[in-house]
CSV table of C-alpha atoms in Angstrom, one decimal:
chain,number,residue,atom,x,y,z
A,1,UNK,CA,128.2,145.3,107.3
A,2,UNK,CA,126.8,144.5,103.9
A,3,UNK,CA,127.9,147.9,102.5
A,4,UNK,CA,131.5,147.5,103.6
A,5,UNK,CA,131.6,143.9,102.2
A,6,UNK,CA,130.1,145.0,98.9
A,7,UNK,CA,132.6,147.9,98.6
A,8,UNK,CA,135.5,145.6,99.3
A,9,UNK,CA,134.4,143.1,96.7
A,10,UNK,CA,133.9,145.9,94.1
A,11,UNK,CA,137.3,147.3,94.8
A,12,UNK,CA,138.9,143.9,94.4
A,13,UNK,CA,137.3,143.1,91.1
A,14,UNK,CA,136.8,146.5,89.3
A,15,UNK,CA,139.7,148.8,90.2
A,16,UNK,CA,142.5,149.0,87.7
A,17,UNK,CA,145.6,151.1,87.5
A,18,UNK,CA,145.2,153.9,84.9
A,19,UNK,CA,147.2,153.7,81.7
A,20,UNK,CA,150.5,155.4,81.8
A,21,UNK,CA,152.2,157.3,79.0
A,22,UNK,CA,155.9,156.9,78.1
A,23,UNK,CA,158.0,159.4,76.1
A,24,UNK,CA,161.3,159.1,74.3
A,25,UNK,CA,162.8,162.4,73.3
A,26,UNK,CA,166.2,162.7,71.8
A,27,UNK,CA,167.9,166.0,70.9
A,28,UNK,CA,171.2,164.8,69.3
A,29,UNK,CA,172.0,168.1,67.6
A,30,UNK,CA,171.3,171.8,68.1
A,31,UNK,CA,170.1,172.5,64.6
A,32,UNK,CA,173.5,173.1,63.1
A,33,UNK,CA,173.2,170.0,61.0
A,34,UNK,CA,170.4,168.6,58.9
A,35,UNK,CA,170.1,166.3,55.9
A,36,UNK,CA,167.6,166.1,53.0
A,37,UNK,CA,166.0,162.9,51.9
A,38,UNK,CA,166.7,163.5,48.2
A,39,UNK,CA,169.3,160.7,48.0
A,40,UNK,CA,167.0,158.2,49.7
A,41,UNK,CA,165.0,157.5,52.8
A,42,UNK,CA,166.5,158.0,56.3
A,43,UNK,CA,165.3,156.4,59.5
A,44,UNK,CA,165.7,156.4,63.2
A,45,UNK,CA,165.6,153.2,65.2
A,46,UNK,CA,164.4,153.1,68.8
A,47,UNK,CA,163.6,150.6,71.6
A,48,UNK,CA,159.9,150.8,72.6
A,49,UNK,CA,159.0,151.5,76.2
A,50,UNK,CA,155.3,151.2,75.6
A,51,UNK,CA,152.8,148.8,74.0
A,52,UNK,CA,151.0,151.4,72.0
A,53,UNK,CA,152.5,154.3,70.0
A,54,UNK,CA,150.3,157.5,69.7
A,55,UNK,CA,152.6,160.1,68.0
A,56,UNK,CA,156.1,160.7,66.7
A,57,UNK,CA,157.9,164.0,66.0
A,58,UNK,CA,160.9,165.2,64.2
A,59,UNK,CA,162.7,168.5,63.7
A,60,UNK,CA,162.9,170.0,60.2
A,61,UNK,CA,164.7,172.9,58.6
A,62,UNK,CA,164.1,174.8,55.4
A,63,UNK,CA,167.0,174.1,53.0
A,64,UNK,CA,166.0,175.3,49.6
A,65,UNK,CA,162.8,177.4,49.4
A,66,UNK,CA,162.5,177.3,45.6
A,67,UNK,CA,162.1,173.5,45.7
A,68,UNK,CA,158.6,172.0,45.6
A,69,UNK,CA,156.9,171.3,48.9
A,70,UNK,CA,156.2,167.6,48.2
A,71,UNK,CA,154.6,165.2,50.7
A,72,UNK,CA,156.7,163.1,53.1
A,73,UNK,CA,156.1,159.4,53.6
A,74,UNK,CA,156.4,158.2,57.2
A,75,UNK,CA,156.7,154.5,57.8
A,76,UNK,CA,157.2,152.3,60.9
A,77,UNK,CA,159.2,149.2,60.4
A,78,UNK,CA,159.7,146.2,62.6
A,79,UNK,CA,163.4,145.9,63.7
A,80,UNK,CA,166.4,148.1,63.5
A,81,UNK,CA,167.2,149.4,60.0
A,82,UNK,CA,165.6,150.3,56.7
A,83,UNK,CA,164.7,146.7,55.6
A,84,UNK,CA,162.2,145.6,58.2
A,85,UNK,CA,158.6,144.7,57.7
A,86,UNK,CA,156.3,147.7,57.5
A,87,UNK,CA,153.8,148.0,60.3
A,88,UNK,CA,152.3,151.4,59.5
A,89,UNK,CA,152.6,154.1,56.9
A,90,UNK,CA,151.1,157.5,56.2
A,91,UNK,CA,151.9,160.8,54.4
A,92,UNK,CA,152.1,164.4,55.6
A,93,UNK,CA,153.0,167.8,54.1
A,94,UNK,CA,155.0,170.4,56.1
A,95,UNK,CA,153.9,174.1,56.1
A,96,UNK,CA,155.1,176.1,53.1
A,97,UNK,CA,157.4,178.1,55.3
A,98,UNK,CA,159.4,177.1,58.4
A,99,UNK,CA,162.6,178.6,59.9
A,100,UNK,CA,165.9,177.9,58.2
A,101,UNK,CA,167.5,177.0,61.5
A,102,UNK,CA,166.6,176.1,65.0
A,103,UNK,CA,164.7,173.3,66.6
A,104,UNK,CA,161.4,173.2,64.8
A,105,UNK,CA,159.3,170.3,66.1
A,106,UNK,CA,156.6,168.7,64.0
A,107,UNK,CA,154.6,165.9,65.6
A,108,UNK,CA,152.3,163.4,63.8
A,109,UNK,CA,149.5,161.4,65.4
A,110,UNK,CA,149.6,157.6,65.1
A,111,UNK,CA,146.4,155.5,65.3
A,112,UNK,CA,147.5,153.7,68.5
A,113,UNK,CA,149.9,151.4,66.7
A,114,UNK,CA,150.5,148.2,68.7
A,115,UNK,CA,154.2,147.4,69.5
A,116,UNK,CA,156.1,145.2,72.0
A,117,UNK,CA,157.9,146.7,74.9
A,118,UNK,CA,161.7,146.2,74.6
A,119,UNK,CA,161.6,145.5,70.9
A,120,UNK,CA,163.4,147.6,68.3
A,121,UNK,CA,161.5,149.5,65.6
A,122,UNK,CA,162.5,152.1,63.0
A,123,UNK,CA,160.7,155.2,61.8
A,124,UNK,CA,161.5,156.0,58.2
A,125,UNK,CA,161.1,159.3,56.3
A,126,UNK,CA,161.0,159.5,52.5
A,127,UNK,CA,160.8,162.6,50.3
A,128,UNK,CA,161.8,163.5,46.7
A,129,UNK,CA,162.5,167.2,47.3
A,130,UNK,CA,165.5,169.2,48.5
A,131,UNK,CA,163.2,171.7,50.2
A,132,UNK,CA,163.4,170.5,53.8
A,133,UNK,CA,166.1,168.8,55.9
A,134,UNK,CA,165.8,166.7,59.0
A,135,UNK,CA,167.8,167.8,62.0
A,136,UNK,CA,170.4,165.3,63.4
A,137,UNK,CA,173.5,165.1,65.5
A,138,UNK,CA,175.9,165.0,67.1
A,139,UNK,CA,177.2,168.4,66.1
A,140,UNK,CA,180.7,168.6,64.6
A,141,UNK,CA,183.5,171.0,64.5
A,142,UNK,CA,183.1,172.7,61.1
A,143,UNK,CA,186.8,173.0,60.6
A,144,UNK,CA,188.0,169.5,61.7
A,145,UNK,CA,184.8,167.4,61.4
A,146,UNK,CA,185.3,166.0,64.9
A,147,UNK,CA,182.0,165.3,66.7
A,148,UNK,CA,181.4,167.7,69.6
A,149,UNK,CA,179.4,165.2,71.7
A,150,UNK,CA,178.8,161.5,72.0
A,151,UNK,CA,175.9,159.2,71.4
A,152,UNK,CA,172.7,160.9,72.5
A,153,UNK,CA,170.5,157.8,72.4
A,154,UNK,CA,171.8,154.3,73.1
A,155,UNK,CA,168.5,152.7,72.3
A,156,UNK,CA,168.8,153.3,68.5
A,157,UNK,CA,170.5,155.2,65.7
A,158,UNK,CA,170.1,157.0,62.4
A,159,UNK,CA,170.1,155.1,59.1
A,160,UNK,CA,170.6,156.3,55.5
A,161,UNK,CA,172.3,159.6,56.3
A,162,UNK,CA,174.5,160.1,53.3
A,163,UNK,CA,175.5,163.8,53.5
A,164,UNK,CA,177.7,163.4,56.6
A,165,UNK,CA,180.6,161.0,56.5
A,166,UNK,CA,180.8,160.6,60.3
A,167,UNK,CA,177.3,159.0,60.3
A,168,UNK,CA,178.1,155.6,58.7
A,169,UNK,CA,175.4,153.0,58.4
A,170,UNK,CA,177.3,150.7,60.8
A,171,UNK,CA,176.6,149.6,64.4
A,172,UNK,CA,179.3,152.0,65.5
A,173,UNK,CA,177.4,155.1,64.3
A,174,UNK,CA,176.6,157.5,67.1
A,175,UNK,CA,174.2,159.6,64.9
A,176,UNK,CA,170.6,160.1,65.8
A,177,UNK,CA,167.8,162.2,64.3
A,178,UNK,CA,166.2,164.7,66.7
A,179,UNK,CA,163.0,162.8,67.4
A,180,UNK,CA,160.4,162.0,70.0
A,181,UNK,CA,157.9,159.2,70.4
A,182,UNK,CA,154.9,159.2,72.7
A,183,UNK,CA,153.0,156.1,73.7
A,184,UNK,CA,150.9,154.4,76.4
A,185,UNK,CA,150.6,151.1,78.1
A,186,UNK,CA,147.3,149.8,79.6
A,187,UNK,CA,147.9,148.3,83.1
A,188,UNK,CA,146.2,145.2,84.3
A,189,UNK,CA,143.4,145.0,86.8
A,190,UNK,CA,145.5,145.6,89.9
A,191,UNK,CA,144.1,147.6,92.8
A,192,UNK,CA,145.7,150.9,93.6
A,193,UNK,CA,147.5,151.3,97.0
A,194,UNK,CA,144.7,153.4,98.4
A,195,UNK,CA,142.3,150.6,97.7
A,196,UNK,CA,144.1,148.0,99.7
A,197,UNK,CA,142.8,149.4,103.0
A,198,UNK,CA,139.2,149.0,101.8
A,199,UNK,CA,139.9,145.5,100.7
A,200,UNK,CA,141.5,144.5,104.0
A,201,UNK,CA,138.7,146.1,105.9
A,202,UNK,CA,136.1,144.2,103.9
A,203,UNK,CA,137.8,140.9,104.4
A,204,UNK,CA,138.1,141.6,108.1
A,205,UNK,CA,134.4,142.3,108.2
A,206,UNK,CA,133.7,139.0,106.4
A,207,UNK,CA,135.8,137.1,109.0
A,208,UNK,CA,134.0,138.7,111.9
A,209,UNK,CA,130.6,137.8,110.3
A,210,UNK,CA,131.7,134.2,109.8
A,211,UNK,CA,132.9,133.9,113.4
A,212,UNK,CA,129.6,135.3,114.8
A,213,UNK,CA,127.6,132.9,112.6
A,214,UNK,CA,129.7,130.0,113.9
A,215,UNK,CA,128.9,130.6,117.5
A,216,UNK,CA,126.3,128.2,119.0
A,217,UNK,CA,124.1,129.5,121.8
A,218,UNK,CA,124.4,127.3,125.0
A,219,UNK,CA,121.5,125.1,125.8
A,220,UNK,CA,119.9,124.9,129.2
A,221,UNK,CA,118.5,121.5,130.1
A,222,UNK,CA,116.1,121.2,132.9
A,223,UNK,CA,116.1,118.0,135.0
């Protein structure tokens, strides 16, 4: 009895749902288009689905091998656009050689950056070299310039893309960088479904014990 009761109380107070991880992955283009950051920073806004961001990735292509392999600056801004308040910033350098085409993912760890679920944020990339380009979409017909697909991600869009006229910095733009964001959200102390049976059993045992303790033995009175 005591062991069942103790197990029930422990389950009710100590069991929590494990943290879950959420991913956003957008492939807006097939690698046929990419843009350099020589003319200024570019960014990708997104709507967070987690409370902590653990990594972000983009796809890059080699544009001009003779150019210097200078470091990139990666920043996370609050809000949608290039003018938000900076939350986090770091630098990274790509390998000296990567393919000139294709979907070349490079992911970068984040130090569990705290964000708010449902809010908009923007990752911004800055670089002063023409060596590498960031892959984006949608792809277009090379003869007519007409996009070959629609908006790949409704939760955000690309900013600062100057080399493609069909990617305007307006709310109507359907352009997105190829990107992916990984995060996690710690759940509260809520018992898992498998634990409810133990909790119910424990409370049932408690009720039985109370009922037994409440019984009064009949008295026999002798005349």
